[in-house]
Short mmCIF file of C-alpha atoms and ligand atoms in Angstrom, two decimals:
data_model
loop_
_atom_site.label_atom_id
_atom_site.label_comp_id
_atom_site.label_asym_id
_atom_site.label_seq_id
_atom_site.Cartn_x
_atom_site.Cartn_y
_atom_site.Cartn_z
CA UNK A 11 -38.26 -22.72 18.67
CA UNK A 12 -34.73 -23.31 19.92
CA UNK A 13 -31.83 -22.76 17.54
CA UNK A 14 -31.21 -26.52 17.46
CA UNK A 15 -34.65 -27.22 16.01
CA UNK A 16 -34.08 -24.67 13.26
CA UNK A 17 -30.81 -26.21 12.09
CA UNK A 18 -32.28 -28.43 9.42
CA UNK A 19 -34.35 -25.56 8.07
CA UNK A 20 -31.30 -23.26 7.92
CA UNK A 21 -29.10 -25.82 6.21
CA UNK A 22 -31.85 -26.63 3.71
CA UNK A 23 -32.20 -22.94 2.86
CA UNK A 24 -28.44 -22.34 2.59
CA UNK A 25 -27.55 -21.68 -1.07
CA UNK A 26 -23.92 -22.63 -0.36
CA UNK A 27 -24.65 -25.89 1.46
CA UNK A 28 -23.66 -28.10 -1.47
CA UNK A 29 -20.14 -26.63 -1.60
CA UNK A 30 -19.26 -28.56 1.54
CA UNK A 31 -19.10 -31.60 -0.69
CA UNK A 32 -16.29 -30.03 -2.68
CA UNK A 33 -14.01 -30.29 0.37
CA UNK A 34 -12.46 -33.19 2.22
CA UNK A 35 -13.42 -32.93 5.87
CA UNK A 36 -12.59 -35.68 8.36
CA UNK A 37 -15.54 -37.46 9.97
CA UNK A 38 -16.36 -36.57 13.55
CA UNK A 39 -14.74 -33.16 13.27
CA UNK A 40 -16.24 -29.68 13.40
CA UNK A 41 -13.51 -27.59 11.87
CA UNK A 42 -13.40 -24.06 13.26
CA UNK A 43 -9.84 -23.28 12.25
CA UNK A 44 -10.22 -22.57 8.56
CA UNK A 45 -8.99 -19.06 9.33
CA UNK A 46 -5.62 -20.60 10.15
CA UNK A 47 -5.39 -23.46 7.66
CA UNK A 48 -8.19 -23.77 5.13
CA UNK A 49 -9.68 -27.19 4.41
CA UNK A 50 -8.57 -29.34 1.49
CA UNK A 51 -10.59 -29.02 -1.73
CA UNK A 52 -11.33 -32.43 -3.21
CA UNK A 53 -9.95 -31.25 -6.56
CA UNK A 54 -6.50 -30.45 -5.16
CA UNK A 55 -5.16 -34.00 -4.94
CA UNK A 56 -6.04 -35.00 -8.52
CA UNK A 57 -4.81 -31.65 -9.86
CA UNK A 58 -1.46 -32.04 -8.15
CA UNK A 59 -1.21 -35.65 -9.35
CA UNK A 60 -1.63 -34.36 -12.86
CA UNK A 61 0.93 -31.59 -12.45
CA UNK A 62 3.40 -34.06 -11.00
CA UNK A 63 2.83 -36.96 -13.39
CA UNK A 64 2.23 -35.11 -16.65
CA UNK A 65 3.71 -31.65 -16.35
CA UNK A 66 6.76 -32.55 -14.31
CA UNK A 67 7.14 -36.26 -15.07
CA UNK A 68 6.51 -36.14 -18.81
CA UNK A 69 6.85 -32.51 -19.77
CA UNK A 70 9.97 -31.89 -17.69
CA UNK A 71 11.51 -28.49 -18.40
CA UNK A 72 9.26 -27.99 -21.41
CA UNK A 73 6.37 -27.42 -19.01
CA UNK A 74 7.61 -23.94 -18.15
CA UNK A 75 6.14 -23.01 -21.50
CA UNK A 76 3.74 -25.78 -22.46
CA UNK A 77 2.01 -26.03 -19.08
CA UNK A 78 2.00 -22.32 -18.31
CA UNK A 79 4.38 -22.47 -15.36
CA UNK A 80 5.86 -19.08 -16.28
CA UNK A 81 2.53 -17.36 -16.17
CA UNK A 82 1.17 -19.13 -13.07
CA UNK A 83 2.08 -16.43 -10.54
CA UNK A 84 0.46 -13.67 -12.57
CA UNK A 85 -2.46 -15.82 -13.68
CA UNK A 86 -3.38 -16.80 -10.12
CA UNK A 87 -2.81 -13.23 -8.93
CA UNK A 88 -5.29 -12.19 -11.61
CA UNK A 89 -7.84 -14.62 -10.18
CA UNK A 90 -7.33 -13.30 -6.65
CA UNK A 91 -7.68 -9.69 -7.85
CA UNK A 92 -11.49 -9.58 -8.14
CA UNK A 93 -11.78 -11.05 -4.63
CA UNK A 94 -10.00 -7.97 -3.24
CA UNK A 95 -11.32 -5.26 -5.54
CA UNK A 96 -8.19 -5.01 -7.68
CA UNK A 97 -7.52 -5.24 -11.40
CA UNK A 98 -5.97 -8.42 -12.70
CA UNK A 99 -2.61 -6.87 -13.43
CA UNK A 100 -2.27 -5.45 -9.93
CA UNK A 101 -1.98 -8.74 -8.01
CA UNK A 102 0.59 -11.51 -8.11
CA UNK A 103 0.83 -14.79 -6.20
CA UNK A 104 4.33 -15.18 -4.82
CA UNK A 105 6.50 -15.78 -1.78
CA UNK A 106 5.10 -15.75 1.76
CA UNK A 107 3.05 -12.99 3.33
CA UNK A 108 6.09 -12.09 5.45
CA UNK A 109 8.39 -11.73 2.45
CA UNK A 110 5.79 -9.72 0.56
CA UNK A 111 5.44 -7.41 3.55
CA UNK A 112 9.17 -6.77 3.44
CA UNK A 113 9.14 -6.01 -0.25
CA UNK A 114 6.21 -3.62 0.01
CA UNK A 115 7.37 -1.84 3.18
CA UNK A 116 10.86 -1.28 1.78
CA UNK A 117 9.47 -0.16 -1.56
CA UNK A 118 7.03 2.22 0.11
CA UNK A 119 9.82 3.79 2.20
CA UNK A 120 11.78 4.54 -0.95
CA UNK A 121 8.72 6.29 -2.39
CA UNK A 122 8.59 8.72 0.54
CA UNK A 123 12.10 10.13 0.86
CA UNK A 124 12.54 12.17 4.02
CA UNK A 125 9.99 10.07 5.89
CA UNK A 126 10.86 6.85 7.66
CA UNK A 127 8.07 6.06 10.11
CA UNK A 128 6.03 2.90 9.59
CA UNK A 129 2.82 3.32 11.56
CA UNK A 130 0.98 0.27 12.81
CA UNK A 131 -0.90 -0.84 15.91
CA UNK A 132 0.25 -2.80 18.96
CA UNK A 133 -1.04 -6.35 18.80
CA UNK A 134 -0.91 -6.51 15.01
CA UNK A 135 0.01 -9.98 13.73
CA UNK A 136 3.58 -10.65 14.91
CA UNK A 137 5.22 -11.08 11.53
CA UNK A 138 3.81 -7.75 10.33
CA UNK A 139 5.56 -6.00 13.20
CA UNK A 140 8.70 -8.11 12.97
CA UNK A 141 9.18 -7.33 9.29
CA UNK A 142 9.68 -3.69 10.25
CA UNK A 143 12.50 -4.69 12.62
CA UNK A 144 14.87 -5.77 9.85
CA UNK A 145 14.45 -2.43 8.12
CA UNK A 146 14.97 -0.63 11.42
CA UNK A 147 18.19 -2.58 11.96
CA UNK A 148 19.40 -1.34 8.59
CA UNK A 149 18.63 2.21 9.61
CA UNK A 150 15.90 2.57 7.01
CA UNK A 151 12.77 2.67 9.13
CA UNK A 152 11.35 3.68 12.50
CA UNK A 153 8.42 1.79 13.93
CA UNK A 154 5.57 3.71 15.51
CA UNK A 155 2.64 1.93 17.15
CA UNK A 156 -0.61 3.62 18.07
CA UNK A 157 -3.78 2.08 19.49
CA UNK A 158 -6.47 1.81 16.86
CA UNK A 159 -8.51 4.74 18.10
CA UNK A 160 -5.39 6.95 17.99
CA UNK A 161 -4.08 5.95 14.57
CA UNK A 162 -5.39 9.02 12.80
CA UNK A 163 -3.73 11.45 15.18
CA UNK A 164 -0.45 9.51 14.89
CA UNK A 165 -0.36 10.24 11.16
CA UNK A 166 2.07 13.14 10.94
CA UNK A 167 4.56 14.33 8.34
CA UNK A 168 7.11 11.66 9.31
CA UNK A 169 4.90 8.72 8.41
CA UNK A 170 5.86 7.05 5.16
CA UNK A 171 3.49 4.12 5.44
CA UNK A 172 0.41 3.12 7.41
CA UNK A 173 0.46 -0.66 7.66
CA UNK A 174 -2.49 -2.52 9.19
CA UNK A 175 -4.21 -5.84 9.15
CA UNK A 176 -7.78 -5.35 7.93
CA UNK A 177 -9.32 -8.07 10.12
CA UNK A 178 -7.47 -8.59 13.38
CA UNK A 179 -6.19 -12.15 13.70
CA UNK A 180 -7.03 -12.43 17.37
CA UNK A 181 -10.24 -10.47 17.84
CA UNK A 182 -11.66 -10.46 14.33
CA UNK A 183 -12.24 -6.69 14.59
CA UNK A 184 -12.34 -5.02 11.20
CA UNK A 185 -10.74 -1.67 10.44
CA UNK A 186 -12.53 0.97 8.41
CA UNK A 187 -10.32 0.63 5.35
CA UNK A 188 -11.77 3.57 3.48
CA UNK A 189 -11.50 6.06 6.35
CA UNK A 190 -7.97 5.06 7.36
CA UNK A 191 -6.72 5.02 3.79
CA UNK A 192 -8.10 8.51 3.29
CA UNK A 193 -6.57 9.77 6.53
CA UNK A 194 -3.17 8.36 5.61
CA UNK A 195 -3.28 9.89 2.16
CA UNK A 196 -4.31 13.24 3.64
CA UNK A 197 -1.14 13.06 5.75
CA UNK A 198 0.96 12.25 2.69
CA UNK A 199 1.54 8.63 3.67
CA UNK A 200 1.08 5.44 1.68
CA UNK A 201 -1.09 2.56 2.91
CA UNK A 202 -0.49 -1.19 3.05
CA UNK A 203 -3.32 -3.54 4.05
CA UNK A 204 -2.70 -7.09 5.23
CA UNK A 205 -5.73 -9.04 4.03
CA UNK A 206 -4.74 -12.42 5.47
CA UNK A 207 -7.96 -12.76 7.47
CA UNK A 208 -10.16 -11.10 4.87
CA UNK A 209 -9.43 -12.62 1.48
CA UNK A 210 -11.89 -15.35 0.61
CA UNK A 211 -14.13 -14.64 3.59
CA UNK A 212 -15.45 -11.17 2.83
CA UNK A 213 -15.38 -8.65 0.02
CA UNK A 214 -12.58 -6.11 0.00
CA UNK A 215 -12.42 -3.12 -2.33
CA UNK A 216 -8.76 -2.10 -2.58
CA UNK A 217 -9.22 0.20 -5.55
CA UNK A 218 -12.50 1.51 -4.22
CA UNK A 219 -10.74 2.80 -1.10
CA UNK A 220 -7.61 3.84 -3.02
CA UNK A 221 -5.18 1.52 -1.21
CA UNK A 222 -1.56 1.58 -2.35
CA UNK A 223 -0.41 -1.88 -1.35
CA UNK A 224 -1.78 -5.09 0.09
CA UNK A 225 -0.67 -8.58 0.99
CA UNK A 226 -2.65 -11.66 1.86
CA UNK A 227 -2.37 -15.27 2.73
CA UNK A 228 -2.96 -18.27 0.45
CA UNK A 229 -3.51 -21.00 3.04
CA UNK A 230 -6.31 -19.52 5.15
CA UNK A 231 -9.67 -18.81 3.49
CA UNK A 232 -8.19 -19.38 0.02
CA UNK A 233 -7.56 -23.05 0.85
CA UNK A 234 -4.23 -23.17 -0.98
CA UNK A 235 -2.67 -25.69 1.40
CA UNK A 236 -0.05 -25.44 4.17
CA UNK A 237 2.58 -22.84 3.29
CA UNK A 238 0.78 -21.87 0.07
CA UNK A 239 2.22 -18.88 -1.78
CA UNK A 240 0.82 -15.54 -0.62
CA UNK A 241 -0.17 -12.61 -2.80
CA UNK A 242 0.83 -8.99 -3.19
CA UNK A 243 -1.07 -6.03 -4.61
CA UNK A 244 0.45 -2.81 -5.94
CA UNK A 245 -2.01 -0.18 -7.21
CA UNK A 246 -1.37 0.57 -10.86
CA UNK A 247 -0.59 4.24 -10.20
CA UNK A 248 2.45 3.04 -8.19
CA UNK A 249 3.77 0.59 -10.78
CA UNK A 250 6.28 3.02 -12.26
CA UNK A 251 7.67 4.34 -9.01
CA UNK A 252 7.62 1.24 -6.83
CA UNK A 253 11.04 -0.43 -6.58
CA UNK A 254 11.12 -4.00 -5.38
CA UNK A 255 14.08 -4.47 -3.02
CA UNK A 256 14.48 -8.23 -3.60
CA UNK A 257 15.81 -7.85 -7.11
CA UNK A 258 15.82 -11.49 -8.14
CA UNK A 259 15.89 -12.73 -11.70
CA UNK A 260 12.21 -13.70 -11.88
CA UNK A 261 11.30 -10.05 -11.39
CA UNK A 262 13.62 -9.03 -14.20
CA UNK A 263 12.23 -7.50 -17.37
CA UNK A 264 13.76 -10.37 -19.36
CA UNK A 265 15.02 -13.11 -17.06
CA UNK A 266 16.25 -15.26 -19.89
CA UNK A 267 18.44 -12.60 -21.43
CA UNK A 268 20.88 -13.51 -18.61
CA UNK A 269 22.09 -9.93 -18.48
CA UNK A 270 24.56 -8.83 -15.77
CA UNK A 271 22.37 -5.91 -14.87
CA UNK A 272 19.04 -5.82 -13.13
CA UNK A 273 16.15 -4.20 -14.84
CA UNK A 274 12.79 -4.67 -13.13
CA UNK A 275 9.90 -6.01 -15.15
CA UNK A 276 7.19 -3.45 -15.82
CA UNK A 277 4.15 -3.79 -13.62
CA UNK A 278 3.28 -6.36 -10.99
CA UNK A 279 5.65 -9.04 -12.39
CA UNK A 280 8.46 -7.09 -10.75
CA UNK A 281 7.24 -8.39 -7.40
CA UNK A 282 8.61 -11.83 -8.17
CA UNK A 283 12.03 -12.76 -6.86
CA UNK A 284 13.21 -16.34 -7.45
CA UNK A 285 11.80 -19.35 -9.28
CA UNK A 286 8.15 -19.77 -8.25
CA UNK A 287 7.01 -22.88 -6.34
CA UNK A 288 5.05 -24.54 -9.13
CA UNK A 289 3.48 -27.29 -7.00
CA UNK A 290 2.42 -24.81 -4.34
CA UNK A 291 0.94 -22.51 -6.96
CA UNK A 292 -0.96 -25.41 -8.52
CA UNK A 293 -2.61 -26.21 -5.18
CA UNK A 294 -3.33 -22.53 -4.53
CA UNK A 295 -5.03 -22.17 -7.91
CA UNK A 296 -7.54 -24.90 -7.05
CA UNK A 297 -8.47 -23.15 -3.82
CA UNK A 298 -8.73 -19.74 -5.46
CA UNK A 299 -10.88 -21.09 -8.31
CA UNK A 300 -13.27 -22.69 -5.84
CA UNK A 301 -13.57 -19.61 -3.62
CA UNK A 302 -14.04 -17.39 -6.68
CA UNK A 303 -16.75 -19.73 -7.96
CA UNK A 304 -18.66 -19.47 -4.69
CA UNK A 305 -18.13 -15.69 -4.59
CA UNK A 306 -17.01 -13.48 -1.72
CA UNK A 307 -20.33 -11.69 -1.31
CA UNK A 308 -22.19 -14.95 -0.79
CA UNK A 309 -19.41 -16.19 1.48
CA UNK A 310 -19.61 -13.08 3.63
CA UNK A 311 -23.39 -13.30 3.93
CA UNK A 312 -23.10 -16.90 5.06
CA UNK A 313 -20.22 -16.16 7.41
CA UNK A 314 -22.34 -13.56 9.18
CA UNK A 315 -25.31 -15.89 9.37
CA UNK A 316 -23.13 -18.67 10.80
CA UNK A 317 -21.56 -16.56 13.52
CA UNK A 318 -24.89 -14.99 14.50
CA UNK A 319 -26.45 -18.44 14.70
CA UNK A 320 -23.54 -19.69 16.79
CA UNK A 321 -23.97 -16.82 19.26
CA UNK A 322 -27.70 -17.49 19.46
CA UNK A 323 -27.05 -21.17 20.10
CA UNK A 324 -24.58 -20.35 22.87
CA UNK A 325 -27.18 -18.12 24.49
CA UNK A 326 -29.81 -20.82 24.24
CA UNK A 327 -27.42 -23.09 26.16
CA UNK A 328 -26.92 -20.38 28.76
CA UNK A 329 -23.21 -20.03 28.00
CA UNK A 330 -21.76 -16.76 29.16
CA UNK A 331 -18.31 -16.09 27.82
CA UNK A 332 -16.78 -12.67 27.24
CA UNK A 333 -16.92 -11.94 23.54
CA UNK A 334 -13.86 -9.96 22.45
CA UNK A 335 -14.96 -9.78 18.83
CA UNK A 336 -17.24 -6.90 17.88
CA UNK A 337 -20.82 -7.92 18.67
CA UNK A 338 -22.12 -6.48 15.37
CA UNK A 339 -21.53 -8.98 12.58
CA UNK A 340 -20.75 -6.16 10.14
CA UNK A 341 -17.76 -5.03 12.18
CA UNK A 342 -15.90 -8.31 12.34
CA UNK A 343 -14.37 -10.87 10.03
CA UNK A 344 -15.34 -14.53 9.90
CA UNK A 345 -14.50 -15.47 13.46
CA UNK A 346 -15.57 -15.15 17.07
CA UNK A 347 -13.10 -14.86 19.90
CA UNK A 348 -13.85 -15.29 23.57
CA UNK A 349 -11.72 -14.23 26.49
CA UNK A 350 -11.44 -16.50 29.48
CA UNK A 351 -8.47 -17.33 31.71
CA UNK A 352 -9.16 -21.01 30.93
CA UNK A 353 -9.08 -20.55 27.16
CA UNK A 354 -6.22 -22.98 26.66
CA UNK A 355 -7.78 -25.84 28.62
CA UNK A 356 -11.23 -25.27 27.12
CA UNK A 357 -9.74 -25.30 23.65
CA UNK A 358 -7.97 -28.60 24.39
CA UNK A 359 -11.17 -30.13 25.75
CA UNK A 360 -13.04 -29.03 22.61
CA UNK A 361 -10.37 -30.54 20.37
CA UNK A 362 -10.67 -33.82 22.30
CA UNK A 363 -14.35 -33.76 21.30
CA UNK A 364 -13.49 -33.12 17.65
CA UNK A 365 -14.27 -29.40 17.70
CA UNK A 366 -11.10 -27.84 16.33
CA UNK A 367 -10.69 -24.18 17.19
CA UNK A 368 -7.57 -22.54 18.49
CA UNK A 369 -6.06 -20.73 21.40
CA UNK A 370 -4.25 -17.42 21.19
CA UNK A 371 -2.14 -16.52 24.20
CA UNK A 372 -2.74 -15.62 26.86
CA UNK A 373 -6.50 -16.04 27.20
CA UNK A 374 -8.34 -16.12 23.87
CA UNK A 375 -10.41 -18.98 22.48
CA UNK A 376 -10.69 -18.32 18.76
CA UNK A 377 -13.32 -19.96 16.58
CA UNK A 378 -13.19 -19.41 12.84
CA UNK A 379 -16.22 -19.85 10.60
CA UNK A 380 -14.98 -20.61 7.10
CA UNK A 381 -18.24 -20.13 5.21
CA UNK A 382 -17.35 -22.28 2.21
CA UNK A 383 -17.68 -25.59 4.00
CA UNK A 384 -19.36 -25.13 7.38
CA UNK A 385 -23.00 -25.83 8.06
CA UNK A 386 -25.51 -24.55 10.58
CA UNK A 387 -25.46 -28.07 12.04
CA UNK A 388 -21.75 -27.49 12.72
CA UNK A 389 -22.64 -24.31 14.58
CA UNK A 390 -25.25 -26.04 16.70
CA UNK A 391 -22.88 -28.93 17.40
CA UNK A 392 -19.98 -26.68 18.34
CA UNK A 393 -22.17 -24.59 20.64
CA UNK A 394 -23.50 -27.72 22.33
CA UNK A 395 -19.99 -29.13 22.83
CA UNK A 396 -18.75 -25.84 24.24
CA UNK A 397 -21.68 -25.70 26.65
CA UNK A 398 -21.06 -29.29 27.74
CA UNK A 399 -17.33 -28.70 28.20
CA UNK A 400 -18.08 -25.72 30.44
CA UNK A 401 -20.83 -27.29 32.51
CA UNK A 402 -19.11 -30.66 32.92
CA UNK A 403 -15.94 -28.93 34.09
CA UNK A 404 -13.99 -31.48 32.06
CA UNK A 405 -11.56 -28.78 30.96
CA UNK A 406 -10.28 -28.79 34.55
CA UNK A 407 -8.80 -32.27 34.08
CA UNK A 408 -5.01 -32.36 34.14
CA UNK A 409 -4.64 -33.42 30.49
CA UNK A 410 -6.40 -30.26 29.36
CA UNK A 411 -4.68 -28.01 31.86
CA UNK A 412 -1.15 -28.84 30.76
CA UNK A 413 0.35 -25.97 28.86
CA UNK A 414 1.91 -26.99 25.59
CA UNK A 415 5.47 -25.72 25.18
CA UNK A 416 4.59 -24.29 21.81
CA UNK A 417 1.14 -22.90 21.25
C1 PLP B 24 -1.43 -15.68 8.75
C2 PLP B 24 -0.90 -14.29 8.69
C3 PLP B 24 0.36 -14.03 8.16
C4 PLP B 24 1.22 -15.17 7.72
O1 PLP B 24 2.48 -14.84 7.28
P1 PLP B 24 3.38 -16.01 6.70
O2 PLP B 24 4.52 -15.30 6.11
O3 PLP B 24 2.55 -16.80 5.74
O4 PLP B 24 3.79 -16.89 7.83
C5 PLP B 24 0.77 -12.71 8.09
N1 PLP B 24 -0.02 -11.71 8.54
C6 PLP B 24 -1.25 -11.95 9.06
C7 PLP B 24 -2.09 -10.83 9.52
C8 PLP B 24 -1.71 -13.24 9.16
O5 PLP B 24 -2.89 -13.48 9.69
#
């Protein structure tokens, strides 16, 4: 039996199949970019309407109390916590991933006086590396990059913080969180994990591995909407010593005392800076609730089944593309990346057919498999389109060859 003939059987046996109906997906589209911007839950629009009309329109400023606006950041953080193996009071939803990285890197440096090296790997997500630059410019940090197989030996007595992205944004390769966390701790360093490509797609066990800090993204697998607030995790054992460098009034122990002097709130609330984006948090909460309802273990199982089925389908079509993601499903996140010099044009040709993946310079075609709303039929369809694009040579047409100024 070819993979295509098994599609109906696979979708019928998929315990998560009905969740697709909880999302708005445009007709004629196979969406393989949920790792960049998650799809829209159907509940988000009505929920935001309600927040806008009732809480804002009617409640006005009273809604800070009556509608729980004050608690939203901590409440939603508490809902994200079980998805990443943290306790509820160790996670908060706030700011962007970039800003949270800054707060945690700076705070970690202060916890390791005499050490100033931030160790990461070349090719980490750009903002993760850039956020070190500002601290370097202030003379507070020194960046050190080591290839992933050399990270352990680069952990010496100068390293204050090991900062890595758990699932690589471009290749999908997954780090061994437990082993690297242990190695960093053995060298006296703290550890910060960026979970942007993990949270909501696969289980993570921050406390199980003893991580110190983590950040993650709200608009990818958590389906919080474009520019959704991110989240930050600080292990409880660090709550007393961790100083947040962006000492805004929402992280104050009593913001409404209007004191002249800063005193950080106890615990994770200290991570807040300014007034939280209530509308953004409201949308994020819908996505988080839905992903939590489905459950990260089930999502991961389906994600692996989807990507394996996609690879099988490609093979059945005789497609030979260089896979840059780890071939073993257990060693990668919820994506498959292929290297080809024509990645850009192939990606454009796929998009013209309604198969939305993305291109990562200079030569990677990246296909994300958000398990909450994709079907095996999507996999079969995407594989067929990719095979047709390659055999027809349509990607060689000028319209697909043109390089966009911004990719
Ligand atoms: C998506 C992503 C980010 C995003 O950072 P923003 O501040 O939301 O722009 C950061 N790090 C990684 C690894 C990502 O994948």
